[in-house]
mmCIF file of N, CA and C in Angstrom:
data_model
loop_
_atom_site.group_PDB
_atom_site.id
_atom_site.type_symbol
_atom_site.label_atom_id
_atom_site.label_comp_id
_atom_site.label_asym_id
_atom_site.label_seq_id
_atom_site.Cartn_x
_atom_site.Cartn_y
_atom_site.Cartn_z
ATOM 1 N N MET P 1 0.796 -1.120 -0.026
ATOM 2 C CA MET P 1 0.129 0.144 0.078
ATOM 3 C C MET P 1 0.858 1.245 0.038
ATOM 4 N N LYS P 2 1.932 1.288 0.633
ATOM 5 C CA LYS P 2 2.884 2.418 0.837
ATOM 6 C C LYS P 2 3.387 2.766 -0.582
ATOM 7 N N SER P 3 3.667 1.834 -1.455
ATOM 8 C CA SER P 3 4.085 2.266 -2.809
ATOM 9 C C SER P 3 2.933 2.864 -3.667
ATOM 10 N N ILE P 4 1.836 2.513 -3.546
ATOM 11 C CA ILE P 4 0.681 3.114 -4.137
ATOM 12 C C ILE P 4 0.564 4.637 -3.903
ATOM 13 N N PHE P 5 0.730 5.064 -2.573
ATOM 14 C CA PHE P 5 0.748 6.302 -2.092
ATOM 15 C C PHE P 5 1.880 7.169 -2.436
ATOM 16 N N LYS P 6 2.981 6.613 -2.740
ATOM 17 C CA LYS P 6 4.195 7.335 -3.319
ATOM 18 C C LYS P 6 3.948 7.834 -4.671
ATOM 19 N N LYS P 7 3.225 7.190 -5.421
ATOM 20 C CA LYS P 7 2.977 7.479 -6.798
ATOM 21 C C LYS P 7 1.857 8.433 -7.005
ATOM 22 N N LEU P 8 1.005 8.707 -5.942
ATOM 23 C CA LEU P 8 -0.103 9.616 -5.937
ATOM 24 C C LEU P 8 0.270 10.943 -5.423
ATOM 25 N N ASN P 9 -0.344 12.146 -5.988
ATOM 26 C CA ASN P 9 -0.078 13.391 -5.233
ATOM 27 C C ASN P 9 -1.093 13.437 -4.136
ATOM 28 N N PRO P 10 -0.929 14.423 -3.252
ATOM 29 C CA PRO P 10 -1.823 14.499 -1.983
ATOM 30 C C PRO P 10 -3.352 14.503 -2.353
ATOM 31 N N LEU P 11 -3.719 15.142 -3.521
ATOM 32 C CA LEU P 11 -5.093 15.080 -3.810
ATOM 33 C C LEU P 11 -5.625 13.582 -4.169
ATOM 34 N N GLN P 12 -4.870 12.984 -4.917
ATOM 35 C CA GLN P 12 -5.206 11.689 -5.306
ATOM 36 C C GLN P 12 -5.230 10.609 -4.166
ATOM 37 N N SER P 13 -4.125 10.841 -3.243
ATOM 38 C CA SER P 13 -4.164 10.120 -2.036
ATOM 39 C C SER P 13 -5.363 10.253 -1.037
ATOM 40 N N GLY P 14 -5.561 11.598 -0.919
ATOM 41 C CA GLY P 14 -6.821 11.994 -0.004
ATOM 42 C C GLY P 14 -8.109 11.426 -0.672
ATOM 43 N N ILE P 15 -8.325 11.494 -1.910
ATOM 44 C CA ILE P 15 -9.526 11.075 -2.530
ATOM 45 C C ILE P 15 -9.718 9.344 -2.257
ATOM 46 N N LEU P 16 -8.548 8.922 -2.487
ATOM 47 C CA LEU P 16 -8.583 7.350 -2.375
ATOM 48 C C LEU P 16 -8.772 6.985 -0.868
ATOM 49 N N LEU P 17 -8.075 7.686 0.064
ATOM 50 C CA LEU P 17 -8.397 7.438 1.583
ATOM 51 C C LEU P 17 -9.821 7.703 1.947
ATOM 52 N N ILE P 18 -10.330 8.848 1.363
ATOM 53 C CA ILE P 18 -11.829 9.124 1.755
ATOM 54 C C ILE P 18 -12.680 8.109 1.246
ATOM 55 N N PHE P 19 -12.419 7.722 -0.049
ATOM 56 C CA PHE P 19 -13.186 6.597 -0.745
ATOM 57 C C PHE P 19 -13.196 5.419 0.252
ATOM 58 N N LEU P 20 -11.891 4.865 0.548
ATOM 59 C CA LEU P 20 -11.872 3.706 1.323
ATOM 60 C C LEU P 20 -12.605 3.876 2.744
ATOM 61 N N LEU P 21 -12.382 5.170 3.345
ATOM 62 C CA LEU P 21 -12.999 5.254 4.666
ATOM 63 C C LEU P 21 -14.537 5.388 4.533
ATOM 64 N N ASP P 22 -15.042 5.940 3.505
ATOM 65 C CA ASP P 22 -16.531 5.898 3.158
ATOM 66 C C ASP P 22 -17.126 4.463 2.950
ATOM 67 N N LEU P 23 -16.367 3.764 2.257
ATOM 68 C CA LEU P 23 -16.861 2.339 1.962
ATOM 69 C C LEU P 23 -16.764 1.568 3.071
ATOM 70 N N LEU P 24 -15.591 1.510 3.859
ATOM 71 C CA LEU P 24 -15.432 0.657 4.981
ATOM 72 C C LEU P 24 -16.248 1.095 6.156
ATOM 73 N N GLY P 25 -16.331 2.364 6.342
ATOM 74 C CA GLY P 25 -17.210 2.984 7.454
ATOM 75 C C GLY P 25 -18.654 2.768 7.132
ATOM 76 N N SER P 26 -19.043 2.729 5.920
ATOM 77 C CA SER P 26 -20.515 2.357 5.609
ATOM 78 C C SER P 26 -20.835 0.946 5.992
ATOM 79 N N LEU P 27 -19.925 0.101 5.579
ATOM 80 C CA LEU P 27 -20.241 -1.367 5.745
ATOM 81 C C LEU P 27 -20.146 -1.751 7.218
ATOM 82 N N THR P 28 -19.005 -1.240 7.978
ATOM 83 C CA THR P 28 -18.982 -1.560 9.311
ATOM 84 C C THR P 28 -19.965 -0.879 10.141
ATOM 85 N N SER P 29 -20.454 0.186 9.717
ATOM 86 C CA SER P 29 -21.401 0.961 10.594
ATOM 87 C C SER P 29 -22.699 0.118 10.498
ATOM 88 N N ARG P 30 -23.028 -0.547 9.372
ATOM 89 C CA ARG P 30 -24.235 -1.393 9.226
ATOM 90 C C ARG P 30 -24.069 -2.677 10.048
ATOM 91 N N TRP P 31 -22.913 -3.312 9.806
ATOM 92 C CA TRP P 31 -22.632 -4.541 10.600
ATOM 93 C C TRP P 31 -22.578 -4.579 11.902
ATOM 94 N N ILE P 32 -21.869 -3.537 12.455
ATOM 95 C CA ILE P 32 -21.645 -3.388 13.864
ATOM 96 C C ILE P 32 -22.766 -2.608 14.474
ATOM 97 N N GLY P 33 -23.269 -1.757 13.812
ATOM 98 C CA GLY P 33 -24.474 -0.789 14.280
ATOM 99 C C GLY P 33 -24.043 0.500 15.052
ATOM 100 N N PHE P 34 -22.862 1.007 14.696
ATOM 101 C CA PHE P 34 -22.543 2.258 15.192
ATOM 102 C C PHE P 34 -22.907 3.432 14.229
ATOM 103 N N ASN P 35 -23.202 4.706 14.523
ATOM 104 C CA ASN P 35 -23.588 5.700 13.772
ATOM 105 C C ASN P 35 -22.400 6.042 12.770
ATOM 106 N N TYR P 36 -22.728 6.011 11.505
ATOM 107 C CA TYR P 36 -21.732 6.340 10.429
ATOM 108 C C TYR P 36 -21.164 7.747 10.675
ATOM 109 N N GLN P 37 -21.893 8.651 11.134
ATOM 110 C CA GLN P 37 -21.477 9.914 11.380
ATOM 111 C C GLN P 37 -20.136 10.225 12.285
ATOM 112 N N TYR P 38 -19.861 9.122 13.051
ATOM 113 C CA TYR P 38 -18.786 9.090 13.993
ATOM 114 C C TYR P 38 -17.417 8.958 13.238
ATOM 115 N N ILE P 39 -17.450 8.566 11.896
ATOM 116 C CA ILE P 39 -16.274 8.414 11.223
ATOM 117 C C ILE P 39 -15.733 9.887 10.784
ATOM 118 N N GLY P 40 -16.593 10.837 10.939
ATOM 119 C CA GLY P 40 -16.221 12.131 10.513
ATOM 120 C C GLY P 40 -14.810 12.604 11.092
ATOM 121 N N SER P 41 -14.577 12.238 12.342
ATOM 122 C CA SER P 41 -13.292 12.597 12.812
ATOM 123 C C SER P 41 -11.991 12.087 12.080
ATOM 124 N N LEU P 42 -12.248 10.848 11.522
ATOM 125 C CA LEU P 42 -11.102 10.234 10.665
ATOM 126 C C LEU P 42 -10.896 11.189 9.325
ATOM 127 N N SER P 43 -12.140 11.528 8.887
ATOM 128 C CA SER P 43 -11.991 12.404 7.643
ATOM 129 C C SER P 43 -11.210 13.624 7.905
ATOM 130 N N ILE P 44 -11.500 14.088 9.187
ATOM 131 C CA ILE P 44 -10.813 15.513 9.477
ATOM 132 C C ILE P 44 -9.288 15.209 9.426
ATOM 133 N N VAL P 45 -8.807 14.104 10.003
ATOM 134 C CA VAL P 45 -7.402 13.889 9.957
ATOM 135 C C VAL P 45 -6.802 13.842 8.535
ATOM 136 N N ILE P 46 -7.551 13.169 7.597
ATOM 137 C CA ILE P 46 -7.139 13.098 6.231
ATOM 138 C C ILE P 46 -7.034 14.455 5.658
ATOM 139 N N TYR P 47 -8.147 15.357 5.957
ATOM 140 C CA TYR P 47 -8.120 16.771 5.350
ATOM 141 C C TYR P 47 -6.887 17.468 5.929
ATOM 142 N N LEU P 48 -6.504 17.325 7.203
ATOM 143 C CA LEU P 48 -5.590 18.084 7.628
ATOM 144 C C LEU P 48 -4.156 17.692 7.011
ATOM 145 N N ALA P 49 -3.977 16.305 6.920
ATOM 146 C CA ALA P 49 -2.819 15.762 6.233
ATOM 147 C C ALA P 49 -2.645 16.131 4.862
ATOM 148 N N VAL P 50 -3.710 16.273 4.061
ATOM 149 C CA VAL P 50 -3.743 16.753 2.683
ATOM 150 C C VAL P 50 -3.362 18.273 2.721
ATOM 151 N N GLY P 51 -3.833 19.072 3.475
ATOM 152 C CA GLY P 51 -3.602 20.379 3.617
ATOM 153 C C GLY P 51 -2.195 20.766 3.898
ATOM 154 N N PHE P 52 -1.701 19.955 5.038
ATOM 155 C CA PHE P 52 -0.267 19.978 5.392
ATOM 156 C C PHE P 52 0.703 19.583 4.394
ATOM 157 N N LEU P 53 0.623 18.389 3.717
ATOM 158 C CA LEU P 53 1.495 17.945 2.809
ATOM 159 C C LEU P 53 1.456 18.675 1.454
ATOM 160 N N THR P 54 0.269 19.140 1.048
ATOM 161 C CA THR P 54 0.226 19.927 -0.218
ATOM 162 C C THR P 54 0.912 21.323 -0.037
ATOM 163 N N THR P 55 0.562 21.872 1.134
ATOM 164 C CA THR P 55 1.168 23.220 1.374
ATOM 165 C C THR P 55 2.741 23.100 1.352
ATOM 166 N N LYS P 56 3.102 22.018 2.038
ATOM 167 C CA LYS P 56 4.645 21.816 2.177
ATOM 168 C C LYS P 56 5.277 21.745 0.855
ATOM 169 N N LYS P 57 4.521 21.125 -0.100
ATOM 170 C CA LYS P 57 5.182 20.945 -1.410
ATOM 171 C C LYS P 57 4.894 22.007 -2.538
ATOM 172 N N GLN P 58 3.581 22.401 -2.496
ATOM 173 C CA GLN P 58 3.003 23.192 -3.607
ATOM 174 C C GLN P 58 2.418 24.550 -3.220
ATOM 175 N N GLY P 59 2.463 24.959 -1.709
ATOM 176 C CA GLY P 59 1.905 26.273 -1.388
ATOM 177 C C GLY P 59 0.568 26.168 -0.714
ATOM 178 N N LEU P 60 0.144 27.165 -0.033
ATOM 179 C CA LEU P 60 -1.005 27.239 0.735
ATOM 180 C C LEU P 60 -2.341 27.229 -0.219
ATOM 181 N N LYS P 61 -2.282 27.883 -1.168
ATOM 182 C CA LYS P 61 -3.447 28.090 -2.117
ATOM 183 C C LYS P 61 -3.861 26.751 -2.665
ATOM 184 N N LYS P 62 -2.988 25.938 -2.912
ATOM 185 C CA LYS P 62 -3.072 24.556 -3.521
ATOM 186 C C LYS P 62 -3.587 23.743 -2.459
ATOM 187 N N GLY P 63 -3.003 23.845 -1.146
ATOM 188 C CA GLY P 63 -3.248 23.060 -0.010
ATOM 189 C C GLY P 63 -4.916 23.221 0.256
ATOM 190 N N ILE P 64 -5.382 24.492 0.168
ATOM 191 C CA ILE P 64 -6.732 24.701 0.498
ATOM 192 C C ILE P 64 -7.561 24.315 -0.681
ATOM 193 N N LEU P 65 -7.150 24.432 -1.921
ATOM 194 C CA LEU P 65 -7.981 23.845 -3.026
ATOM 195 C C LEU P 65 -8.011 22.393 -2.928
ATOM 196 N N TYR P 66 -6.849 21.685 -2.673
ATOM 197 C CA TYR P 66 -7.053 20.313 -2.612
ATOM 198 C C TYR P 66 -7.892 19.788 -1.621
ATOM 199 N N THR P 67 -7.971 20.411 -0.380
ATOM 200 C CA THR P 67 -8.876 19.976 0.641
ATOM 201 C C THR P 67 -10.335 20.277 0.191
ATOM 202 N N ALA P 68 -10.585 21.423 -0.354
ATOM 203 C CA ALA P 68 -11.885 21.715 -0.792
ATOM 204 C C ALA P 68 -12.461 20.666 -1.863
ATOM 205 N N LEU P 69 -11.556 20.317 -2.742
ATOM 206 C CA LEU P 69 -11.933 19.293 -3.721
ATOM 207 C C LEU P 69 -12.126 17.983 -3.093
ATOM 208 N N ILE P 70 -11.560 17.613 -1.968
ATOM 209 C CA ILE P 70 -11.807 16.326 -1.202
ATOM 210 C C ILE P 70 -12.985 16.451 -0.558
ATOM 211 N N GLY P 71 -13.306 17.609 0.024
ATOM 212 C CA GLY P 71 -14.578 17.819 0.751
ATOM 213 C C GLY P 71 -15.751 17.628 -0.385
ATOM 214 N N LEU P 72 -15.529 18.242 -1.541
ATOM 215 C CA LEU P 72 -16.595 18.195 -2.548
ATOM 216 C C LEU P 72 -16.772 16.644 -2.861
ATOM 217 N N PHE P 73 -15.748 15.900 -3.039
ATOM 218 C CA PHE P 73 -15.824 14.339 -3.220
ATOM 219 C C PHE P 73 -16.561 13.771 -2.224
ATOM 220 N N ASP P 74 -16.197 14.056 -1.061
ATOM 221 C CA ASP P 74 -16.668 13.326 0.153
ATOM 222 C C ASP P 74 -18.138 13.610 0.429
ATOM 223 N N SER P 75 -18.578 14.818 0.083
ATOM 224 C CA SER P 75 -19.916 15.229 0.371
ATOM 225 C C SER P 75 -20.851 14.711 -0.676
ATOM 226 N N THR P 76 -20.386 14.425 -1.983
ATOM 227 C CA THR P 76 -21.064 13.853 -3.019
ATOM 228 C C THR P 76 -20.794 12.326 -3.286
ATOM 229 N N VAL P 77 -19.661 12.059 -3.731
ATOM 230 C CA VAL P 77 -19.546 10.549 -3.913
ATOM 231 C C VAL P 77 -19.525 9.778 -2.620
ATOM 232 N N GLY P 78 -18.980 10.311 -1.577
ATOM 233 C CA GLY P 78 -19.035 9.753 -0.144
ATOM 234 C C GLY P 78 -20.449 9.412 0.298
ATOM 235 N N TRP P 79 -21.310 10.477 0.168
ATOM 236 C CA TRP P 79 -22.526 10.411 0.540
ATOM 237 C C TRP P 79 -23.360 9.297 -0.337
ATOM 238 N N ALA P 80 -23.038 9.262 -1.611
ATOM 239 C CA ALA P 80 -23.588 8.125 -2.454
ATOM 240 C C ALA P 80 -23.140 6.794 -2.029
ATOM 241 N N ILE P 81 -21.871 6.643 -1.611
ATOM 242 C CA ILE P 81 -21.323 5.397 -1.180
ATOM 243 C C ILE P 81 -22.114 4.909 0.120
ATOM 244 N N ALA P 82 -22.271 5.961 0.977
ATOM 245 C CA ALA P 82 -23.003 5.770 2.257
ATOM 246 C C ALA P 82 -24.401 5.303 2.008
ATOM 247 N N THR P 83 -25.064 5.886 1.030
ATOM 248 C CA THR P 83 -26.452 5.530 0.643
ATOM 249 C C THR P 83 -26.531 4.010 -0.051
ATOM 250 N N VAL P 84 -25.678 3.914 -0.870
ATOM 251 C CA VAL P 84 -25.777 2.561 -1.647
ATOM 252 C C VAL P 84 -25.434 1.479 -0.675
ATOM 253 N N PHE P 85 -24.524 1.676 0.186
ATOM 254 C CA PHE P 85 -24.036 0.491 1.071
ATOM 255 C C PHE P 85 -24.888 0.621 2.449
ATOM 256 N N LYS P 86 -25.932 1.336 2.444
ATOM 257 C CA LYS P 86 -26.774 1.565 3.531
ATOM 258 C C LYS P 86 -26.115 1.725 4.868
ATOM 259 N N ALA P 87 -25.273 2.736 5.003
ATOM 260 C CA ALA P 87 -24.680 2.982 6.145
ATOM 261 C C ALA P 87 -25.689 3.340 7.244
ATOM 262 N N ASN P 88 -25.384 3.125 8.493
ATOM 263 C CA ASN P 88 -26.287 3.322 9.540
ATOM 264 C C ASN P 88 -26.023 4.784 9.970
ATOM 265 N N MET P 89 -26.913 5.737 9.359
ATOM 266 C CA MET P 89 -26.933 7.087 9.600
ATOM 267 C C MET P 89 -28.003 7.654 10.531
ATOM 268 N N GLY P 90 -28.460 6.782 11.352
ATOM 269 C CA GLY P 90 -29.542 7.228 12.159
ATOM 270 C C GLY P 90 -30.909 7.337 11.349
ATOM 271 N N LYS P 91 -31.844 8.072 11.964
ATOM 272 C CA LYS P 91 -33.199 7.980 11.333
ATOM 273 C C LYS P 91 -33.491 9.188 10.529
ATOM 274 N N GLU P 92 -32.413 10.123 10.291
ATOM 275 C CA GLU P 92 -32.601 11.331 9.585
ATOM 276 C C GLU P 92 -33.030 11.034 8.020
ATOM 277 N N ASP P 93 -33.984 11.799 7.627
ATOM 278 C CA ASP P 93 -34.389 11.789 6.170
ATOM 279 C C ASP P 93 -33.966 13.086 5.621
ATOM 280 N N TYR P 94 -32.915 13.225 4.801
ATOM 281 C CA TYR P 94 -32.430 14.501 4.182
ATOM 282 C C TYR P 94 -33.045 14.800 2.979
ATOM 283 N N SER P 95 -33.495 16.063 2.858
ATOM 284 C CA SER P 95 -33.991 16.512 1.625
ATOM 285 C C SER P 95 -33.025 16.980 0.716
ATOM 286 N N VAL P 96 -33.333 17.270 -0.663
ATOM 287 C CA VAL P 96 -32.403 17.659 -1.553
ATOM 288 C C VAL P 96 -31.811 19.075 -1.230
ATOM 289 N N ASN P 97 -32.602 19.982 -0.720
ATOM 290 C CA ASN P 97 -32.185 21.363 -0.279
ATOM 291 C C ASN P 97 -31.068 21.139 0.839
ATOM 292 N N PHE P 98 -31.388 20.255 1.808
ATOM 293 C CA PHE P 98 -30.421 20.069 2.924
ATOM 294 C C PHE P 98 -29.107 19.404 2.433
ATOM 295 N N SER P 99 -29.173 18.437 1.454
ATOM 296 C CA SER P 99 -28.100 17.964 0.898
ATOM 297 C C SER P 99 -27.174 18.947 0.123
ATOM 298 N N LEU P 100 -27.752 19.827 -0.549
ATOM 299 C CA LEU P 100 -27.032 20.771 -1.324
ATOM 300 C C LEU P 100 -26.334 21.790 -0.298
ATOM 301 N N LEU P 101 -27.105 22.143 0.841
ATOM 302 C CA LEU P 101 -26.398 23.001 1.836
ATOM 303 C C LEU P 101 -25.160 22.226 2.479
ATOM 304 N N MET P 102 -25.344 20.986 2.632
ATOM 305 C CA MET P 102 -24.417 20.233 3.312
ATOM 306 C C MET P 102 -23.083 20.124 2.455
ATOM 307 N N VAL P 103 -23.178 20.016 1.052
ATOM 308 C CA VAL P 103 -22.055 19.949 0.177
ATOM 309 C C VAL P 103 -21.417 21.280 0.355
ATOM 310 N N VAL P 104 -22.081 22.451 0.269
ATOM 311 C CA VAL P 104 -21.535 23.736 0.462
ATOM 312 C C VAL P 104 -20.752 23.850 1.758
ATOM 313 N N LEU P 105 -21.420 23.479 2.867
ATOM 314 C CA LEU P 105 -20.904 23.662 4.249
ATOM 315 C C LEU P 105 -19.621 22.726 4.352
ATOM 316 N N VAL P 106 -19.692 21.576 3.730
ATOM 317 C CA VAL P 106 -18.473 20.662 3.692
ATOM 318 C C VAL P 106 -17.163 21.240 3.071
ATOM 319 N N ILE P 107 -17.527 21.727 1.928
ATOM 320 C CA ILE P 107 -16.500 22.311 1.107
ATOM 321 C C ILE P 107 -15.904 23.572 2.012
ATOM 322 N N ILE P 108 -16.646 24.412 2.611
ATOM 323 C CA ILE P 108 -16.232 25.518 3.410
ATOM 324 C C ILE P 108 -15.369 24.960 4.687
ATOM 325 N N MET P 109 -15.898 23.923 5.276
ATOM 326 C CA MET P 109 -15.294 23.233 6.453
ATOM 327 C C MET P 109 -13.932 22.678 6.029
ATOM 328 N N THR P 110 -13.886 21.944 4.900
ATOM 329 C CA THR P 110 -12.726 21.346 4.476
ATOM 330 C C THR P 110 -11.584 22.389 4.216
ATOM 331 N N SER P 111 -12.058 23.447 3.390
ATOM 332 C CA SER P 111 -11.129 24.521 3.191
ATOM 333 C C SER P 111 -10.519 25.187 4.416
ATOM 334 N N ILE P 112 -11.319 25.277 5.527
ATOM 335 C CA ILE P 112 -10.811 25.809 6.702
ATOM 336 C C ILE P 112 -9.794 24.860 7.242
ATOM 337 N N ILE P 113 -10.122 23.518 7.243
ATOM 338 C CA ILE P 113 -9.179 22.569 7.802
ATOM 339 C C ILE P 113 -7.907 22.520 7.002
ATOM 340 N N GLY P 114 -8.143 22.629 5.688
ATOM 341 C CA GLY P 114 -6.853 22.690 4.849
ATOM 342 C C GLY P 114 -5.996 23.944 5.241
ATOM 343 N N LEU P 115 -6.720 24.982 5.503
ATOM 344 C CA LEU P 115 -5.921 26.260 5.900
ATOM 345 C C LEU P 115 -5.148 25.946 7.256
ATOM 346 N N ILE P 116 -5.858 25.354 8.236
ATOM 347 C CA ILE P 116 -5.086 24.926 9.381
ATOM 348 C C ILE P 116 -3.934 24.014 9.208
ATOM 349 N N GLY P 117 -4.039 22.990 8.387
ATOM 350 C CA GLY P 117 -2.976 21.962 8.054
ATOM 351 C C GLY P 117 -2.001 22.790 7.200
ATOM 352 N N GLY P 118 -2.297 23.637 6.494
ATOM 353 C CA GLY P 118 -1.296 24.384 5.672
ATOM 354 C C GLY P 118 -0.628 25.426 6.545
ATOM 355 N N GLY P 119 -1.338 26.026 7.434
ATOM 356 C CA GLY P 119 -0.704 26.888 8.419
ATOM 357 C C GLY P 119 0.302 26.251 9.320
ATOM 358 N N VAL P 120 -0.012 25.010 9.706
ATOM 359 C CA VAL P 120 0.985 24.286 10.556
ATOM 360 C C VAL P 120 2.286 24.020 9.584
ATOM 361 N N ALA P 121 2.065 23.665 8.350
ATOM 362 C CA ALA P 121 3.285 23.375 7.402
ATOM 363 C C ALA P 121 4.115 24.669 7.294
ATOM 364 N N LEU P 122 3.421 25.752 7.120
ATOM 365 C CA LEU P 122 4.189 27.133 7.070
ATOM 366 C C LEU P 122 4.884 27.453 8.236
ATOM 367 N N ALA P 123 4.233 27.173 9.418
ATOM 368 C CA ALA P 123 4.965 27.555 10.689
ATOM 369 C C ALA P 123 6.053 26.707 10.971
ATOM 370 N N LEU P 124 5.981 25.348 10.646
ATOM 371 C CA LEU P 124 7.169 24.384 10.823
ATOM 372 C C LEU P 124 8.224 24.905 9.783
ATOM 373 N N LYS P 125 8.013 25.322 8.698
ATOM 374 C CA LYS P 125 8.940 25.688 7.596
ATOM 375 C C LYS P 125 9.602 26.954 8.132
ATOM 376 N N GLN P 126 8.906 27.930 8.790
ATOM 377 C CA GLN P 126 9.573 29.029 9.319
ATOM 378 C C GLN P 126 10.497 28.686 10.449
ATOM 379 N N ASN P 127 10.137 27.821 11.174
ATOM 380 C CA ASN P 127 10.904 27.489 12.425
ATOM 381 C C ASN P 127 12.186 26.805 11.934
ATOM 382 N N THR P 128 12.093 25.931 10.854
ATOM 383 C CA THR P 128 13.384 25.281 10.354
ATOM 384 C C THR P 128 14.101 26.311 9.708
ATOM 385 N N ASP P 129 13.436 27.343 8.989
ATOM 386 C CA ASP P 129 14.373 28.378 8.336
ATOM 387 C C ASP P 129 15.123 29.251 9.280
ATOM 388 N N LYS P 130 14.673 29.396 10.457
ATOM 389 C CA LYS P 130 15.251 30.267 11.439
ATOM 390 C C LYS P 130 16.345 29.675 12.233
ATOM 391 N N ARG P 131 16.476 28.378 12.266
ATOM 392 C CA ARG P 131 17.480 27.550 12.959
ATOM 393 C C ARG P 131 18.814 27.910 12.434
ATOM 394 N N PRO P 132 19.808 28.053 13.346
ATOM 395 C CA PRO P 132 21.181 28.392 12.847
ATOM 396 C C PRO P 132 21.745 27.147 12.121
ATOM 397 N N ALA P 133 22.431 27.230 11.093
ATOM 398 C CA ALA P 133 23.178 26.112 10.346
ATOM 399 C C ALA P 133 24.018 25.390 11.280
ATOM 400 N N ALA P 134 24.046 24.172 11.149
ATOM 401 C CA ALA P 134 25.012 23.347 11.930
ATOM 402 C C ALA P 134 26.479 23.434 11.464
ATOM 403 N N LYS P 135 27.359 23.465 12.310
ATOM 404 C CA LYS P 135 28.844 23.615 12.005
ATOM 405 C C LYS P 135 29.604 22.405 11.839
#
């Protein structure tokens, strides 16, 4: 699995990880009976990592863009995966208007998370740049 991620950029890796998380989370939530929404914290870790890694290599704007795109993927394709595989999402029945609002909110949230991850990458880079050179 490690070699697969070396060949992918952070956007591709993030989409693959979110896909696997949504698929496995949907199946296990149904089989074990936990609420699918609890896997959201794992998604946040992926968003932070993508924002951090992308900013480190390609800059903050791209870090935010990549996390926003992963948020779009998660809130549309991820939602479809959860629906198809009958994830245990509680008893809520979501309307189309609510679903569209959720897509927008997820994109905004993931952009902010990407900004945080990217900010950490920039702060660490500044700390590294300020260290005196070893003799």
